[in-house]
Short mmCIF file of C-alpha atoms in Angstrom, two decimals:
data_model
loop_
_atom_site.label_atom_id
_atom_site.label_comp_id
_atom_site.label_asym_id
_atom_site.label_seq_id
_atom_site.Cartn_x
_atom_site.Cartn_y
_atom_site.Cartn_z
CA MET A 18 3.75 23.09 -34.79
CA GLU A 19 0.63 24.17 -36.66
CA ALA A 20 -1.02 27.48 -35.90
CA GLY A 21 -4.29 27.06 -34.01
CA ALA A 22 -7.46 29.08 -34.23
CA PHE A 23 -6.08 31.35 -31.51
CA SER A 24 -2.60 32.54 -30.66
CA TYR A 25 -1.37 31.15 -27.34
CA PRO A 26 1.47 32.26 -25.08
CA ASP A 27 4.33 29.85 -24.35
CA HIS A 28 2.79 29.15 -20.95
CA ILE A 29 -1.00 29.25 -20.59
CA THR A 30 -2.14 30.39 -17.16
CA LEU A 31 -5.48 30.43 -15.41
CA SER A 32 -6.63 32.58 -12.55
CA PRO A 33 -5.94 31.12 -9.09
CA HIS A 34 -9.67 30.45 -8.67
CA ALA A 35 -9.87 28.63 -12.03
CA GLU A 36 -6.68 26.69 -11.21
CA ARG A 37 -8.17 25.46 -7.90
CA TYR A 38 -11.47 24.62 -9.57
CA MET A 39 -9.82 22.63 -12.39
CA HIS A 40 -7.50 20.87 -9.92
CA GLN A 41 -10.41 19.80 -7.72
CA LEU A 42 -12.47 18.82 -10.76
CA ALA A 43 -9.65 16.53 -11.93
CA ILE A 44 -9.46 14.91 -8.47
CA ASP A 45 -13.23 14.45 -8.35
CA LEU A 46 -13.26 12.94 -11.87
CA ALA A 47 -10.59 10.44 -10.86
CA ALA A 48 -12.45 9.62 -7.64
CA GLY A 49 -15.78 9.18 -9.42
CA ALA A 50 -17.48 12.04 -7.59
CA VAL A 51 -18.00 13.77 -10.94
CA GLU A 52 -18.90 11.92 -14.12
CA LEU A 53 -17.69 12.77 -17.60
CA ARG A 54 -21.27 13.37 -18.73
CA GLN A 55 -21.48 16.29 -16.29
CA LEU A 56 -18.69 18.23 -18.04
CA PRO A 57 -19.38 20.82 -20.70
CA PRO A 58 -18.47 19.73 -24.26
CA SER A 59 -15.21 21.72 -24.25
CA LEU A 60 -13.90 20.01 -21.11
CA THR A 61 -15.16 16.62 -22.28
CA GLN A 62 -13.21 17.06 -25.52
CA PHE A 63 -10.10 18.10 -23.59
CA TYR A 64 -10.45 15.11 -21.23
CA VAL A 65 -10.99 12.60 -24.06
CA PHE A 66 -8.04 13.99 -26.01
CA ALA A 67 -5.77 13.73 -22.95
CA PHE A 68 -6.99 10.20 -22.21
CA GLU A 69 -6.38 9.06 -25.80
CA GLN A 70 -2.90 10.61 -25.83
CA GLY A 71 -2.06 8.96 -22.51
CA SER A 72 -3.37 5.59 -23.66
CA THR A 73 -1.45 5.77 -26.92
CA SER A 74 1.76 6.70 -25.14
CA ARG A 75 1.50 3.63 -22.84
CA GLN A 76 0.19 1.08 -25.37
CA ALA A 77 3.59 -0.52 -26.03
CA GLU A 78 4.03 -1.06 -22.28
CA VAL A 79 0.53 -2.55 -21.99
CA ASP A 80 1.22 -4.86 -24.93
CA ARG A 81 4.49 -6.06 -23.34
CA ALA A 82 2.72 -6.68 -20.02
CA ASN A 83 -0.03 -8.68 -21.76
CA ASP A 84 2.58 -10.71 -23.64
CA ASP A 85 4.41 -11.42 -20.38
CA ALA A 86 1.16 -12.42 -18.69
CA ASP A 87 0.29 -14.80 -21.54
CA ARG A 88 3.79 -16.30 -21.50
CA LEU A 89 3.78 -16.76 -17.72
CA TYR A 90 0.28 -18.25 -17.75
CA ALA A 91 1.33 -20.77 -20.41
CA GLU A 92 4.45 -21.61 -18.40
CA VAL A 93 2.45 -22.21 -15.23
CA CYS A 94 -0.03 -24.41 -17.10
CA ARG A 95 2.81 -26.62 -18.36
CA ARG A 96 4.20 -27.27 -14.88
CA PRO A 97 3.22 -30.40 -12.97
CA PRO A 98 0.95 -29.68 -10.00
CA SER A 99 2.59 -28.95 -6.69
CA ARG A 100 2.28 -31.38 -3.79
CA ASP A 101 2.37 -28.43 -1.40
CA HIS A 102 -1.06 -28.07 0.22
CA GLU A 103 -0.95 -24.25 0.44
CA THR A 104 0.04 -23.90 -3.21
CA THR A 105 -2.77 -26.22 -4.26
CA GLU A 106 -5.31 -24.30 -2.18
CA ALA A 107 -4.17 -21.02 -3.74
CA PHE A 108 -4.54 -22.60 -7.18
CA LEU A 109 -8.07 -23.76 -6.34
CA GLN A 110 -9.07 -20.32 -5.17
CA ALA A 111 -7.64 -18.73 -8.31
CA GLN A 112 -9.56 -21.17 -10.48
CA LYS A 113 -12.81 -20.40 -8.65
CA HIS A 114 -12.13 -16.68 -8.91
CA ARG A 115 -11.78 -16.98 -12.69
CA GLY A 116 -15.08 -18.87 -12.78
CA ALA A 117 -13.58 -22.16 -13.94
CA GLU A 118 -15.64 -24.34 -11.63
CA ALA A 119 -15.01 -27.53 -13.63
CA ALA A 120 -11.26 -26.93 -13.55
CA ALA A 121 -11.41 -26.22 -9.81
CA LYS A 122 -13.28 -29.49 -9.25
CA ARG A 123 -10.66 -31.41 -11.23
CA ALA A 124 -7.93 -29.66 -9.26
CA ALA A 125 -9.62 -30.66 -5.98
CA GLU A 126 -9.74 -34.27 -7.18
CA LEU A 127 -6.08 -34.04 -8.13
CA ARG A 128 -5.23 -32.59 -4.71
CA ALA A 129 -7.02 -35.50 -3.04
CA TYR A 130 -5.10 -37.91 -5.27
CA LEU A 131 -1.78 -36.26 -4.47
CA GLY A 132 -2.65 -36.29 -0.80
CA GLY A 133 -2.80 -40.08 -0.90
CA ASP A 134 -6.46 -40.61 0.04
CA SER A 135 -7.31 -43.67 -2.05
CA SER A 136 -11.07 -43.06 -1.79
CA ASN A 137 -10.65 -39.76 -3.61
CA ARG A 138 -8.38 -40.84 -6.44
CA TYR A 139 -8.41 -38.63 -9.50
CA THR A 140 -10.44 -40.07 -12.34
CA GLU A 141 -10.48 -38.99 -15.93
CA PRO A 142 -13.35 -36.61 -16.73
CA ASP A 143 -16.27 -38.21 -18.52
CA SER A 144 -17.57 -36.96 -21.86
CA GLU A 145 -20.05 -34.61 -20.13
CA THR A 146 -17.33 -32.74 -18.24
CA GLU A 147 -16.23 -29.50 -19.83
CA ASN A 148 -12.66 -29.47 -21.11
CA PRO A 149 -10.77 -26.18 -20.88
#
């Protein structure tokens, strides 16, 4: 380990008052009661350094989770639609939540088609309909 600008003991301690203050400050930062801009430059630097180290240490896990999410999403998209009404409703709500209104409309038409109502048969989208 490189020598720093100061010499430090093996275990750095703070006074009980400073310990309580720093502990509560960390809780308030996490809760949003204190903003990073309110910290002095030294604490901001310490916070940013700790955040970057934490992010770097978890990046491989985040990458694996994103890969799994992409793989599972592609798998779900390849499956034929369910004829189960509850599953279809959940799919419609998820589509609306993601903001894919056109896809949700097509899914509603498909649900009507699968439900057997001949007046609401699914029709191919026209050229004006957005394709995902």
